[in-house]
Amino acid sequence: RAHAMTSPVTLSRPALAPRGIVARTATSKSRACAFGSLPRSLERRRAALCATTSTPLRGRFSVAASASASPQVFAELAAKATKAAITTTSVVSTMPASLGAALASSFAFPALWAFAAVPCLLAFVNPVYVFSVGYGLSVAAQAAGIAAMLLLSGVWVPTVLSLHLAGAVVYGVRLGAFLYHRSVTWTEWNKRAKNAPEAKARSAPQKIGVICACSLLYAMMCSPMLWHAQVANVVPGAWMPVTYLGLALQWAGALLEAVADHQKSAHKKKATPGDGASSDATHHPWCDAGLYETCRHPNYLGELVFWFGTFLAGVPAMATRGWWSFAPAFIGLAFIAKLMTSQCKKQDEKQKARYANDQAYAAWVNKSGSLFPKF
């Protein structure tokens, strides 16, 4: 006590004190502060602050004043503040690791669903985009999201898994860009979009429902890549030929659809305007050149091959992961197969009604297949 009475006591700024209200170096006039009483200047400032400030700020000042009055209290407050800062830093630093750990947890599929839902938010721009631009970008976003979780988890990524994910990214980005370009350059797109069933979702709740349902379906379609990412390093070697075949079909389907879309777009630019028969015997309003010479819908075939390859490349992983993992993947594959076959039938009926009296169209139908080529 004698030493404290004869030597200056230095108190640092309290962690919770408002700016400008800090403990000062104890001098001969304020040494009593260390023993429980406050200097007159600080007492006057506290009274003025209590009369002019809000209750929370008065409370903070009281804490600061108490800390100034007792070094032991201030030391406890400083220790608590330091502990809180360390805890906050620890939580922030573990966030990426937690995201990476989600890949091996029960949150893996919900995370995939969330990745799929982000591009589907284009429904608030145009509900039809959920089934066109948002569809392609959703596939790419899911593959990229899985790759990000793998990167954050720090696990070794096999080449076959990288090809599995890269195929989906290439397919999705290409398809999304193509469909967007078609929506802004094709004059009939807006007319057809207005008549589409999904265009009826006009209110916010309806759009949210469409987003949730479509993103869930897209997540099921892409689930084989998720299961592959979870057990890629423990898949038995005997299963690898199945994975190789699936990857070959996935990339071949993406290439087939890209070429078919390009050929059909190029043909439409040169096609004779009008819905009737073409006056040019060598150039018909329907596309019958290139891949379309033997197959009337090679773009749908390419999409079906892509998704079958994506599913097949994940079969070894799903068998390793557990047979229950086949359920969402099979639902997604069954949906796309049903959609492609029904679209082929629908397009054939529309073209038949439009060009029923055209002999060139009838000859093309006879020598070509609808979904699969006819040789």
Tab-separated table of C-alpha atoms in Angstrom:
chain	number	residue	atom	x	y	z
A	1	ARG	CA	0.000	0.000	0.000
A	2	ALA	CA	2.862	2.349	0.803
A	3	HIS	CA	4.421	1.696	-2.611
A	4	ALA	CA	1.085	2.354	-4.314
A	5	MET	CA	0.748	5.647	-2.443
A	6	THR	CA	4.178	6.905	-3.517
A	7	SER	CA	4.437	5.652	-7.125
A	8	PRO	CA	2.181	6.536	-10.083
A	9	VAL	CA	-0.314	3.842	-11.136
A	10	THR	CA	-0.888	3.583	-14.883
A	11	LEU	CA	-4.239	2.197	-16.092
A	12	SER	CA	-4.803	1.434	-19.749
A	13	ARG	CA	-7.997	2.275	-21.671
A	14	PRO	CA	-10.844	-0.048	-20.592
A	15	ALA	CA	-12.093	-2.323	-23.376
A	16	LEU	CA	-15.703	-1.208	-22.988
A	17	ALA	CA	-15.189	2.491	-22.250
A	18	PRO	CA	-16.662	5.042	-24.677
A	19	ARG	CA	-14.221	7.099	-26.731
A	20	GLY	CA	-12.799	9.970	-24.653
A	21	ILE	CA	-13.797	8.431	-21.312
A	22	VAL	CA	-10.724	6.500	-20.264
A	23	ALA	CA	-8.808	5.897	-17.104
A	24	ARG	CA	-5.939	8.304	-16.659
A	25	THR	CA	-2.544	7.965	-15.059
A	26	ALA	CA	-3.013	8.222	-11.329
A	27	THR	CA	-1.359	11.355	-9.961
A	28	SER	CA	-1.199	12.885	-6.536
A	29	LYS	CA	-4.699	14.281	-7.070
A	30	SER	CA	-6.236	10.964	-8.202
A	31	ARG	CA	-4.341	8.304	-6.230
A	32	ALA	CA	-7.509	7.687	-4.219
A	33	CYS	CA	-9.004	6.238	-7.433
A	34	ALA	CA	-7.048	3.068	-6.823
A	35	PHE	CA	-8.721	2.626	-3.478
A	36	GLY	CA	-12.362	2.880	-4.501
A	37	SER	CA	-13.245	6.588	-4.736
A	38	LEU	CA	-13.463	8.634	-7.965
A	39	PRO	CA	-11.718	11.922	-8.705
A	40	ARG	CA	-13.982	14.936	-8.752
A	41	SER	CA	-13.491	15.620	-12.479
A	42	LEU	CA	-14.531	12.066	-13.405
A	43	GLU	CA	-17.498	12.245	-11.041
A	44	ARG	CA	-18.677	15.478	-12.691
A	45	ARG	CA	-18.274	13.961	-16.194
A	46	ARG	CA	-20.238	10.869	-15.178
A	47	ALA	CA	-23.078	12.988	-13.828
A	48	ALA	CA	-23.156	15.077	-17.020
A	49	LEU	CA	-23.089	11.972	-19.209
A	50	CYS	CA	-25.914	10.305	-17.280
A	51	ALA	CA	-28.053	13.425	-17.812
A	52	THR	CA	-27.452	13.589	-21.566
A	53	THR	CA	-26.882	10.048	-22.857
A	54	SER	CA	-28.981	6.923	-23.315
A	55	THR	CA	-29.252	4.131	-20.782
A	56	PRO	CA	-26.917	1.679	-22.652
A	57	LEU	CA	-24.201	4.308	-22.892
A	58	ARG	CA	-24.607	5.202	-19.191
A	59	GLY	CA	-24.196	1.535	-18.411
A	60	ARG	CA	-20.996	1.374	-20.435
A	61	PHE	CA	-19.662	4.430	-18.600
A	62	SER	CA	-20.453	2.822	-15.247
A	63	VAL	CA	-18.463	-0.237	-16.266
A	64	ALA	CA	-15.550	1.950	-17.336
A	65	ALA	CA	-15.731	3.935	-14.112
A	66	SER	CA	-15.786	0.752	-12.085
A	67	ALA	CA	-12.771	-0.549	-13.995
A	68	SER	CA	-10.984	2.742	-13.300
A	69	ALA	CA	-11.886	2.431	-9.638
A	70	SER	CA	-10.524	-1.111	-9.285
A	71	PRO	CA	-7.530	-2.512	-11.171
A	72	GLN	CA	-8.732	-6.019	-10.323
A	73	VAL	CA	-12.087	-5.416	-12.042
A	74	PHE	CA	-10.358	-3.919	-15.058
A	75	ALA	CA	-8.031	-6.915	-15.276
A	76	GLU	CA	-11.028	-9.258	-15.303
A	77	LEU	CA	-12.723	-7.212	-18.035
A	78	ALA	CA	-9.549	-7.185	-20.110
A	79	ALA	CA	-9.195	-10.949	-19.762
A	80	LYS	CA	-12.812	-11.471	-20.873
A	81	ALA	CA	-12.341	-9.162	-23.864
A	82	THR	CA	-9.173	-11.005	-24.881
A	83	LYS	CA	-10.927	-14.362	-24.579
A	84	ALA	CA	-13.863	-13.118	-26.691
A	85	ALA	CA	-11.484	-11.848	-29.386
A	86	ILE	CA	-9.647	-15.194	-29.495
A	87	THR	CA	-12.949	-17.079	-29.721
A	88	THR	CA	-14.210	-14.846	-32.556
A	89	THR	CA	-10.965	-15.281	-34.481
A	90	SER	CA	-11.147	-19.042	-33.991
A	91	VAL	CA	-14.723	-19.218	-35.307
A	92	VAL	CA	-13.903	-17.130	-38.381
A	93	SER	CA	-10.812	-19.171	-39.165
A	94	THR	CA	-12.736	-22.464	-38.983
A	95	MET	CA	-15.552	-21.399	-41.324
A	96	PRO	CA	-13.816	-22.608	-44.541
A	97	ALA	CA	-12.928	-25.877	-42.830
A	98	SER	CA	-16.555	-26.300	-41.775
A	99	LEU	CA	-17.707	-25.744	-45.350
A	100	GLY	CA	-15.230	-28.374	-46.514
A	101	ALA	CA	-16.360	-30.743	-43.756
A	102	ALA	CA	-19.965	-30.426	-45.019
A	103	LEU	CA	-19.001	-32.671	-47.933
A	104	ALA	CA	-18.638	-35.640	-45.603
A	105	SER	CA	-21.651	-34.825	-43.423
A	106	SER	CA	-25.412	-35.061	-43.659
A	107	PHE	CA	-25.430	-31.466	-44.937
A	108	ALA	CA	-23.844	-32.475	-48.251
A	109	PHE	CA	-27.070	-32.832	-50.220
A	110	PRO	CA	-28.683	-29.672	-48.727
A	111	ALA	CA	-25.522	-27.811	-49.744
A	112	LEU	CA	-25.866	-29.205	-53.262
A	113	TRP	CA	-29.503	-28.088	-53.300
A	114	ALA	CA	-28.410	-24.594	-52.244
A	115	PHE	CA	-25.848	-24.456	-55.068
A	116	ALA	CA	-28.574	-25.477	-57.529
A	117	ALA	CA	-30.999	-22.847	-56.234
A	118	VAL	CA	-28.728	-19.837	-56.785
A	119	PRO	CA	-29.008	-19.710	-60.630
A	120	CYS	CA	-32.700	-20.563	-60.351
A	121	LEU	CA	-33.230	-17.166	-58.727
A	122	LEU	CA	-33.415	-15.916	-62.327
A	123	ALA	CA	-37.089	-16.791	-61.942
A	124	PHE	CA	-37.527	-13.343	-60.417
A	125	VAL	CA	-36.335	-11.910	-63.746
A	126	ASN	CA	-38.336	-14.301	-65.913
A	127	PRO	CA	-39.892	-17.561	-64.649
A	128	VAL	CA	-39.023	-19.276	-67.935
A	129	TYR	CA	-35.311	-18.793	-67.199
A	130	VAL	CA	-35.542	-21.480	-64.499
A	131	PHE	CA	-35.978	-24.084	-67.246
A	132	SER	CA	-33.529	-22.573	-69.709
A	133	VAL	CA	-30.633	-20.347	-68.652
A	134	GLY	CA	-31.017	-21.205	-64.970
A	135	TYR	CA	-31.056	-24.924	-65.780
A	136	GLY	CA	-27.671	-24.875	-67.492
A	137	LEU	CA	-26.070	-22.566	-64.948
A	138	SER	CA	-27.472	-24.657	-62.098
A	139	VAL	CA	-25.620	-27.734	-63.363
A	140	ALA	CA	-22.385	-25.754	-63.606
A	141	ALA	CA	-22.898	-24.181	-60.174
A	142	GLN	CA	-23.374	-27.552	-58.510
A	143	ALA	CA	-20.226	-29.010	-60.037
A	144	ALA	CA	-18.271	-25.888	-59.085
A	145	GLY	CA	-19.703	-26.015	-55.559
A	146	ILE	CA	-18.620	-29.630	-55.109
A	147	ALA	CA	-15.156	-28.713	-56.370
A	148	ALA	CA	-15.001	-25.851	-53.852
A	149	MET	CA	-15.938	-28.161	-50.971
A	150	LEU	CA	-13.256	-30.612	-52.083
A	151	LEU	CA	-10.683	-27.822	-52.200
A	152	LEU	CA	-11.584	-26.577	-48.717
A	153	SER	CA	-11.577	-30.081	-47.263
A	154	GLY	CA	-7.982	-30.581	-48.404
A	155	VAL	CA	-8.489	-34.117	-49.716
A	156	TRP	CA	-6.711	-35.492	-52.763
A	157	VAL	CA	-8.928	-35.298	-55.861
A	158	PRO	CA	-8.506	-38.126	-58.404
A	159	THR	CA	-8.392	-37.327	-62.110
A	160	VAL	CA	-11.613	-39.212	-62.809
A	161	LEU	CA	-13.483	-37.066	-60.293
A	162	SER	CA	-12.015	-33.891	-61.795
A	163	LEU	CA	-13.220	-34.985	-65.244
A	164	HIS	CA	-16.648	-35.806	-63.820
A	165	LEU	CA	-17.034	-32.308	-62.381
A	166	ALA	CA	-15.379	-30.534	-65.324
A	167	GLY	CA	-17.788	-32.196	-67.754
A	168	ALA	CA	-20.747	-30.755	-65.861
A	169	VAL	CA	-19.190	-27.288	-65.708
A	170	VAL	CA	-18.470	-27.241	-69.454
A	171	TYR	CA	-21.920	-28.591	-70.270
A	172	GLY	CA	-23.754	-26.156	-67.986
A	173	VAL	CA	-21.890	-23.002	-68.970
A	174	ARG	CA	-22.180	-23.778	-72.682
A	175	LEU	CA	-25.880	-24.586	-72.460
A	176	GLY	CA	-26.693	-21.563	-70.307
A	177	ALA	CA	-24.863	-19.205	-72.680
A	178	PHE	CA	-26.523	-20.758	-75.725
A	179	LEU	CA	-30.021	-20.552	-74.279
A	180	TYR	CA	-29.534	-16.956	-73.193
A	181	HIS	CA	-28.237	-15.986	-76.644
A	182	ARG	CA	-31.236	-17.668	-78.226
A	183	SER	CA	-33.641	-15.854	-75.898
A	184	VAL	CA	-32.358	-12.443	-76.991
A	185	THR	CA	-31.883	-13.177	-80.705
A	186	TRP	CA	-34.762	-15.496	-81.595
A	187	THR	CA	-37.861	-13.429	-82.354
A	188	GLU	CA	-40.281	-16.249	-81.540
A	189	TRP	CA	-38.771	-16.973	-78.124
A	190	ASN	CA	-40.767	-14.342	-76.235
A	191	LYS	CA	-43.992	-15.496	-77.850
A	192	ARG	CA	-43.378	-19.109	-76.883
A	193	ALA	CA	-42.142	-18.154	-73.422
A	194	LYS	CA	-45.391	-16.357	-72.628
A	195	ASN	CA	-47.354	-19.519	-73.448
A	196	ALA	CA	-45.107	-21.811	-71.401
A	197	PRO	CA	-46.708	-23.332	-68.260
A	198	GLU	CA	-43.899	-22.045	-66.038
A	199	ALA	CA	-44.637	-18.468	-67.148
A	200	LYS	CA	-47.841	-18.590	-65.084
A	201	ALA	CA	-45.808	-18.186	-61.876
A	202	ARG	CA	-46.219	-14.448	-61.390
A	203	SER	CA	-46.411	-13.859	-57.633
A	204	ALA	CA	-43.390	-14.119	-55.336
A	205	PRO	CA	-44.670	-17.247	-53.494
A	206	GLN	CA	-45.296	-18.986	-56.819
A	207	LYS	CA	-41.809	-18.117	-58.055
A	208	ILE	CA	-40.255	-19.331	-54.807
A	209	GLY	CA	-42.131	-22.601	-55.182
A	210	VAL	CA	-40.841	-23.021	-58.738
A	211	ILE	CA	-37.289	-22.240	-57.597
A	212	CYS	CA	-37.399	-24.762	-54.753
A	213	ALA	CA	-38.942	-27.541	-56.839
A	214	CYS	CA	-36.674	-27.099	-59.865
A	215	SER	CA	-33.491	-26.721	-57.840
A	216	LEU	CA	-34.340	-29.896	-55.896
A	217	LEU	CA	-34.815	-31.764	-59.167
A	218	TYR	CA	-31.531	-30.433	-60.546
A	219	ALA	CA	-29.766	-31.478	-57.331
A	220	MET	CA	-31.099	-35.015	-57.757
A	221	MET	CA	-29.840	-35.094	-61.334
A	222	CYS	CA	-26.364	-33.986	-60.205
A	223	SER	CA	-26.237	-36.152	-57.076
A	224	PRO	CA	-23.994	-38.837	-58.694
A	225	MET	CA	-21.191	-36.262	-58.734
A	226	LEU	CA	-21.738	-35.546	-55.038
A	227	TRP	CA	-21.582	-39.222	-54.073
A	228	HIS	CA	-18.508	-39.606	-56.280
A	229	ALA	CA	-16.807	-36.741	-54.445
A	230	GLN	CA	-17.548	-38.293	-51.051
A	231	VAL	CA	-15.941	-41.686	-51.685
A	232	ALA	CA	-13.701	-41.110	-54.709
A	233	ASN	CA	-10.584	-42.306	-52.872
A	234	VAL	CA	-12.095	-45.571	-51.631
A	235	VAL	CA	-13.899	-46.831	-54.746
A	236	PRO	CA	-12.674	-50.363	-55.563
A	237	GLY	CA	-10.437	-50.561	-58.626
A	238	ALA	CA	-12.648	-53.221	-60.175
A	239	TRP	CA	-15.345	-50.570	-60.644
A	240	MET	CA	-13.126	-48.128	-62.531
A	241	PRO	CA	-14.060	-49.315	-66.080
A	242	VAL	CA	-17.647	-48.328	-65.310
A	243	THR	CA	-16.491	-44.852	-64.310
A	244	TYR	CA	-14.396	-44.525	-67.477
A	245	LEU	CA	-17.366	-45.513	-69.645
A	246	GLY	CA	-19.598	-43.035	-67.862
A	247	LEU	CA	-17.110	-40.203	-68.354
A	248	ALA	CA	-16.794	-41.039	-72.057
A	249	LEU	CA	-20.576	-40.887	-72.466
A	250	GLN	CA	-20.838	-37.694	-70.419
A	251	TRP	CA	-18.329	-35.779	-72.539
A	252	ALA	CA	-19.621	-37.305	-75.789
A	253	GLY	CA	-23.170	-36.254	-74.936
A	254	ALA	CA	-22.081	-32.705	-74.124
A	255	LEU	CA	-20.208	-32.500	-77.456
A	256	LEU	CA	-23.111	-34.012	-79.409
A	257	GLU	CA	-25.600	-31.534	-78.000
A	258	ALA	CA	-23.276	-28.582	-78.609
A	259	VAL	CA	-22.771	-29.533	-82.267
A	260	ALA	CA	-26.487	-30.193	-82.782
A	261	ASP	CA	-27.457	-26.834	-81.264
A	262	HIS	CA	-24.949	-25.045	-83.479
A	263	GLN	CA	-26.142	-26.772	-86.648
A	264	LYS	CA	-29.784	-26.068	-85.930
A	265	SER	CA	-29.116	-22.405	-85.111
A	266	ALA	CA	-27.100	-21.972	-88.306
A	267	HIS	CA	-29.888	-23.599	-90.322
A	268	LYS	CA	-32.548	-21.323	-88.830
A	269	LYS	CA	-30.587	-18.259	-89.877
A	270	LYS	CA	-30.750	-19.433	-93.493
A	271	ALA	CA	-34.243	-20.934	-93.381
A	272	THR	CA	-36.983	-19.528	-95.584
A	273	PRO	CA	-39.401	-17.374	-93.525
A	274	GLY	CA	-42.928	-18.621	-93.059
A	275	ASP	CA	-44.634	-21.724	-91.796
A	276	GLY	CA	-45.449	-23.264	-95.133
A	277	ALA	CA	-43.376	-25.415	-97.445
A	278	SER	CA	-40.060	-24.045	-98.563
A	279	SER	CA	-39.698	-22.709	-102.108
A	280	ASP	CA	-36.057	-23.820	-102.099
A	281	ALA	CA	-35.828	-27.534	-102.778
A	282	THR	CA	-32.325	-27.737	-101.283
A	283	HIS	CA	-33.053	-25.764	-98.114
A	284	HIS	CA	-36.125	-26.660	-96.063
A	285	PRO	CA	-37.623	-24.787	-93.119
A	286	TRP	CA	-36.912	-27.820	-90.898
A	287	CYS	CA	-33.310	-28.729	-90.168
A	288	ASP	CA	-32.273	-31.865	-92.067
A	289	ALA	CA	-28.552	-31.194	-92.477
A	290	GLY	CA	-25.568	-32.551	-90.586
A	291	LEU	CA	-26.556	-34.621	-87.573
A	292	TYR	CA	-30.216	-34.003	-88.375
A	293	GLU	CA	-30.003	-35.962	-91.600
A	294	THR	CA	-30.428	-39.290	-89.815
A	295	CYS	CA	-31.804	-38.089	-86.453
A	296	ARG	CA	-34.546	-35.501	-86.098
A	297	HIS	CA	-33.586	-34.525	-82.511
A	298	PRO	CA	-29.846	-35.072	-81.963
A	299	ASN	CA	-29.754	-32.240	-79.416
A	300	TYR	CA	-32.169	-34.144	-77.176
A	301	LEU	CA	-30.142	-37.308	-77.737
A	302	GLY	CA	-26.980	-35.496	-76.678
A	303	GLU	CA	-28.609	-34.292	-73.482
A	304	LEU	CA	-29.879	-37.763	-72.659
A	305	VAL	CA	-26.432	-39.290	-73.303
A	306	PHE	CA	-24.808	-36.633	-71.116
A	307	TRP	CA	-27.046	-37.359	-68.146
A	308	PHE	CA	-26.793	-41.111	-68.564
A	309	GLY	CA	-22.995	-40.781	-68.599
A	310	THR	CA	-23.099	-38.552	-65.501
A	311	PHE	CA	-25.190	-41.178	-63.737
A	312	LEU	CA	-23.031	-44.104	-64.901
A	313	ALA	CA	-19.785	-42.418	-63.824
A	314	GLY	CA	-21.222	-42.180	-60.313
A	315	VAL	CA	-22.477	-45.782	-60.095
A	316	PRO	CA	-19.276	-47.170	-58.494
A	317	ALA	CA	-19.317	-44.379	-55.907
A	318	MET	CA	-23.005	-44.876	-55.183
A	319	ALA	CA	-22.482	-48.613	-54.761
A	320	THR	CA	-19.662	-47.861	-52.320
A	321	ARG	CA	-21.566	-45.093	-50.552
A	322	GLY	CA	-24.709	-47.144	-50.094
A	323	TRP	CA	-27.503	-48.345	-52.337
A	324	TRP	CA	-29.851	-45.703	-50.931
A	325	SER	CA	-27.821	-43.069	-52.797
A	326	PHE	CA	-29.215	-44.430	-56.078
A	327	ALA	CA	-32.693	-43.111	-55.200
A	328	PRO	CA	-32.247	-39.370	-55.933
A	329	ALA	CA	-29.925	-40.063	-58.863
A	330	PHE	CA	-32.401	-42.471	-60.450
A	331	ILE	CA	-35.283	-40.012	-59.985
A	332	GLY	CA	-33.268	-37.324	-61.767
A	333	LEU	CA	-32.284	-39.634	-64.624
A	334	ALA	CA	-35.844	-40.923	-65.026
A	335	PHE	CA	-37.146	-37.359	-65.225
A	336	ILE	CA	-34.718	-36.279	-67.932
A	337	ALA	CA	-35.374	-39.461	-69.933
A	338	LYS	CA	-39.133	-38.886	-69.738
A	339	LEU	CA	-38.714	-35.223	-70.668
A	340	MET	CA	-36.525	-35.885	-73.710
A	341	THR	CA	-38.750	-38.631	-75.121
A	342	SER	CA	-41.910	-36.569	-74.603
A	343	GLN	CA	-40.302	-33.525	-76.234
A	344	CYS	CA	-39.330	-35.600	-79.258
A	345	LYS	CA	-42.890	-36.795	-79.637
A	346	LYS	CA	-44.276	-33.294	-79.177
A	347	GLN	CA	-41.936	-31.764	-81.760
A	348	ASP	CA	-42.693	-34.523	-84.271
A	349	GLU	CA	-46.422	-33.897	-83.943
A	350	LYS	CA	-45.992	-30.145	-84.421
A	351	GLN	CA	-43.830	-30.561	-87.509
A	352	LYS	CA	-46.168	-33.167	-88.951
A	353	ALA	CA	-49.133	-30.818	-88.600
A	354	ARG	CA	-47.143	-28.005	-90.210
A	355	TYR	CA	-45.515	-29.890	-93.089
A	356	ALA	CA	-47.956	-32.778	-93.620
A	357	ASN	CA	-48.367	-31.970	-97.320
A	358	ASP	CA	-44.660	-31.560	-98.038
A	359	GLN	CA	-43.209	-34.607	-99.779
A	360	ALA	CA	-39.660	-33.622	-98.858
A	361	TYR	CA	-40.607	-33.629	-95.200
A	362	ALA	CA	-42.260	-37.037	-95.500
A	363	ALA	CA	-39.136	-38.423	-97.203
A	364	TRP	CA	-36.926	-37.038	-94.433
A	365	VAL	CA	-39.119	-38.578	-91.730
A	366	ASN	CA	-38.964	-41.960	-93.451
A	367	LYS	CA	-35.169	-42.030	-93.580
A	368	SER	CA	-34.494	-40.550	-90.119
A	369	GLY	CA	-35.160	-41.545	-86.531
A	370	SER	CA	-36.801	-39.373	-83.901
A	371	LEU	CA	-34.469	-39.672	-80.883
A	372	PHE	CA	-31.990	-42.219	-82.158
A	373	PRO	CA	-30.349	-42.175	-85.617
A	374	LYS	CA	-31.761	-44.328	-88.356
A	375	PHE	CA	-29.185	-45.856	-90.673
